[in-house]
Coordinates of C-alpha atoms in Angstrom, one line a residue:
M983 CA 9.0 31.4 -0.2
R984 CA 10.2 30.1 -3.5
K985 CA 9.0 27.0 -5.3
L986 CA 11.8 24.4 -5.6
A987 CA 13.0 23.3 -9.0
N988 CA 13.0 19.6 -9.8
S989 CA 16.8 19.7 -9.7
E990 CA 16.6 20.8 -6.0
L991 CA 14.4 17.9 -4.8
D992 CA 17.2 15.4 -4.1
R993 CA 15.5 12.7 -6.0
K994 CA 16.9 9.2 -6.0
N995 CA 17.7 7.6 -9.3
I996 CA 16.4 4.0 -10.0
N997 CA 19.5 2.3 -8.6
E998 CA 19.6 4.5 -5.5
F999 CA 15.9 3.7 -4.9
K1000 CA 16.5 0.0 -5.3
D1001 CA 19.5 0.2 -2.9
A1002 CA 17.7 2.3 -0.3
K1003 CA 16.5 0.9 3.0
K1004 CA 12.8 0.4 2.5
T1005 CA 9.9 1.2 4.8
P1006 CA 8.7 -2.1 6.3
I1007 CA 5.3 -1.9 4.5
I1008 CA 4.0 -4.2 1.8
I1009 CA 0.9 -3.3 -0.2
I1010 CA -1.5 -5.9 -1.5
L1011 CA -3.9 -4.8 -4.2
D1012 CA -6.7 -7.3 -4.7
D1013 CA -9.1 -7.1 -7.6
I1014 CA -8.5 -3.4 -8.4
R1015 CA -10.3 -2.4 -11.5
S1016 CA -9.0 1.1 -12.2
L1017 CA -5.6 1.3 -13.9
H1018 CA -5.3 4.8 -12.6
N1019 CA -5.7 3.6 -9.0
I1020 CA -3.0 1.0 -9.6
G1021 CA -0.6 3.6 -11.0
S1022 CA -1.4 6.0 -8.2
V1023 CA -0.6 3.4 -5.5
F1024 CA 2.7 2.7 -7.3
R1025 CA 3.5 6.4 -7.1
T1026 CA 2.6 6.6 -3.4
S1027 CA 4.7 3.5 -2.8
D1028 CA 7.7 5.1 -4.5
A1029 CA 7.3 8.3 -2.4
F1030 CA 7.5 6.4 0.9
L1031 CA 10.0 3.7 -0.1
I1032 CA 7.5 0.9 0.2
E1033 CA 9.1 -2.5 0.1
K1034 CA 6.8 -4.2 -2.4
I1035 CA 3.4 -4.3 -4.0
Y1036 CA 1.5 -7.6 -4.7
L1037 CA -1.0 -7.3 -7.5
C1038 CA -3.7 -10.0 -7.2
G1039 CA -6.8 -11.2 -9.0
I1040 CA -8.0 -8.9 -11.8
T1041 CA -5.5 -6.2 -10.9
A1042 CA -3.6 -5.3 -14.0
T1043 CA 0.2 -5.4 -14.1
P1044 CA 2.8 -3.2 -15.7
P1045 CA 3.8 -2.5 -18.4
N1046 CA 0.6 -0.8 -19.1
K1047 CA 0.1 2.7 -20.7
E1048 CA -2.8 3.6 -18.4
I1049 CA -1.0 2.5 -15.2
H1050 CA 2.1 4.5 -16.4
K1051 CA 0.0 7.7 -16.7
T1052 CA -0.3 8.0 -13.0
A1053 CA 2.7 5.9 -11.9
L1054 CA 5.1 8.2 -13.8
G1055 CA 7.9 5.6 -13.7
A1056 CA 7.3 4.2 -10.2
T1057 CA 6.6 0.8 -11.8
D1058 CA 10.4 0.8 -12.6
T1059 CA 11.4 1.5 -9.0
V1060 CA 8.9 -0.2 -6.7
E1061 CA 9.3 -4.0 -6.6
W1062 CA 6.1 -5.8 -7.5
E1063 CA 4.8 -9.2 -8.2
Y1064 CA 1.6 -10.7 -9.6
Q1065 CA -0.2 -13.5 -7.7
E1066 CA -3.6 -14.6 -8.9
N1067 CA -4.9 -15.5 -5.4
V1068 CA -4.6 -13.0 -2.5
L1069 CA -4.9 -15.9 0.0
T1070 CA -1.6 -17.3 -1.4
V1071 CA 0.1 -14.0 -0.8
I1072 CA -1.3 -13.8 2.8
D1073 CA -0.1 -17.3 3.6
R1074 CA 3.4 -16.6 2.2
L1075 CA 3.7 -13.3 4.1
K1076 CA 2.4 -14.9 7.4
S1077 CA 5.1 -17.6 7.1
E1078 CA 7.6 -14.7 6.9
N1079 CA 6.1 -13.2 10.1
V1080 CA 4.6 -10.2 8.3
Q1081 CA 1.6 -8.7 10.1
I1082 CA -1.4 -8.6 7.7
F1083 CA -4.0 -5.9 8.0
A1084 CA -7.0 -5.4 5.7
I1085 CA -8.1 -1.8 5.1
E1086 CA -11.9 -2.0 5.4
Q1087 CA -15.0 -1.2 7.5
V1088 CA -15.8 -4.2 9.6
E1089 CA -17.0 -5.1 13.1
N1090 CA -14.2 -4.6 15.7
S1091 CA -11.9 -2.8 13.3
I1092 CA -9.1 -0.6 14.7
M1093 CA -9.4 3.0 13.8
L1094 CA -6.3 4.2 11.9
N1095 CA -5.7 6.9 14.5
D1096 CA -5.7 4.3 17.3
F1097 CA -3.5 1.8 15.4
Q1098 CA -0.1 1.3 17.2
I1099 CA 3.0 0.2 15.4
E1100 CA 5.2 -2.5 16.9
K1101 CA 8.9 -1.9 16.5
E1102 CA 10.8 -4.2 14.2
K1103 CA 7.6 -5.6 12.6
K1104 CA 6.8 -5.6 8.9
Y1105 CA 3.2 -4.8 7.8
A1106 CA 1.2 -5.8 4.8
L1107 CA -1.9 -3.8 3.9
I1108 CA -4.7 -5.2 1.8
F1109 CA -6.7 -2.9 -0.3
G1110 CA -9.7 -4.4 -2.2
N1111 CA -12.0 -3.8 -5.1
E1112 CA -13.4 -0.4 -5.6
V1113 CA -17.0 -1.6 -5.3
K1114 CA -16.8 -4.8 -3.1
G1115 CA -13.8 -3.9 -0.9
V1116 CA -11.6 -6.5 0.6
S1117 CA -13.0 -10.0 0.4
Q1118 CA -14.4 -11.6 3.5
E1119 CA -11.9 -14.5 3.0
A1120 CA -9.0 -12.1 3.0
I1121 CA -10.4 -10.3 6.1
H1122 CA -10.7 -13.6 7.8
E1123 CA -7.1 -14.5 7.1
S1124 CA -5.8 -11.1 8.2
D1125 CA -4.3 -10.4 11.6
G1126 CA -6.6 -7.4 11.9
V1127 CA -8.5 -4.7 10.1
I1128 CA -7.7 -1.0 10.1
E1129 CA -10.5 1.5 9.3
I1130 CA -10.0 5.1 8.2
P1131 CA -12.3 7.3 10.3
Q1132 CA -14.8 9.1 8.1
L1133 CA -17.2 11.6 9.5
G1134 CA -19.3 12.7 6.4
T1135 CA -22.2 11.1 4.6
K1136 CA -20.3 8.9 2.1
H1137 CA -18.0 6.7 4.3
S1138 CA -16.2 5.7 1.1
L1139 CA -12.8 6.8 -0.2
N1140 CA -11.2 6.0 -3.5
I1141 CA -8.6 3.2 -3.1
S1142 CA -5.7 5.4 -4.1
V1143 CA -6.7 8.0 -1.6
S1144 CA -7.1 5.3 1.1
A1145 CA -3.7 3.9 0.3
G1146 CA -2.2 7.4 0.6
I1147 CA -3.8 8.1 3.9
V1148 CA -2.9 4.7 5.5
V1149 CA 0.7 4.6 4.1
W1150 CA 1.4 8.2 5.3
D1151 CA 0.0 7.4 8.8
L1152 CA 2.0 4.2 9.2
F1153 CA 5.1 5.8 7.7
Q1154 CA 5.0 8.5 10.3
K1155 CA 4.4 6.0 13.2
I1156 CA 7.3 3.8 12.0
K1157 CA 9.6 6.8 11.8
V1158 CA 8.7 7.9 15.3
S1159 CA 9.1 4.4 16.7
K1160 CA 12.7 4.1 15.6

């Protein structure tokens, strides 16, 4: 085996990315404190052609040097929008028939491995504050809650890790359902 050079990776340029058919997933980041987590979610979103990111509450917005450190330019490719109130975003997306799922640990959550994709549906995933998680108000307004199964002692993952796990899983399920 030989490691591939960057020139062999068939990377899209910014215009090709913007013109590409997007994965029907929207990410909502609500009250994310860490600029590195925000940047990391942008980078993951670029990797999987995510449609859009909504930045809500105290979540910082580009341009920002600390976000750029981990986003590595993904803030230029992935469409994003700031909205102060996450409930405003949820209401707007629901009016567009987007299915809203919080990523959290709650009663009657759906384990990620059991979550089934519906063909031709668009999904929005809410990721909440690093300490407090997704707000109860946002959970209440969601169509459901997806939980990442965790078997160890911590039962807590970094938000950027959680986003990577959930986006990868849904990306795979969406590709299989086509």
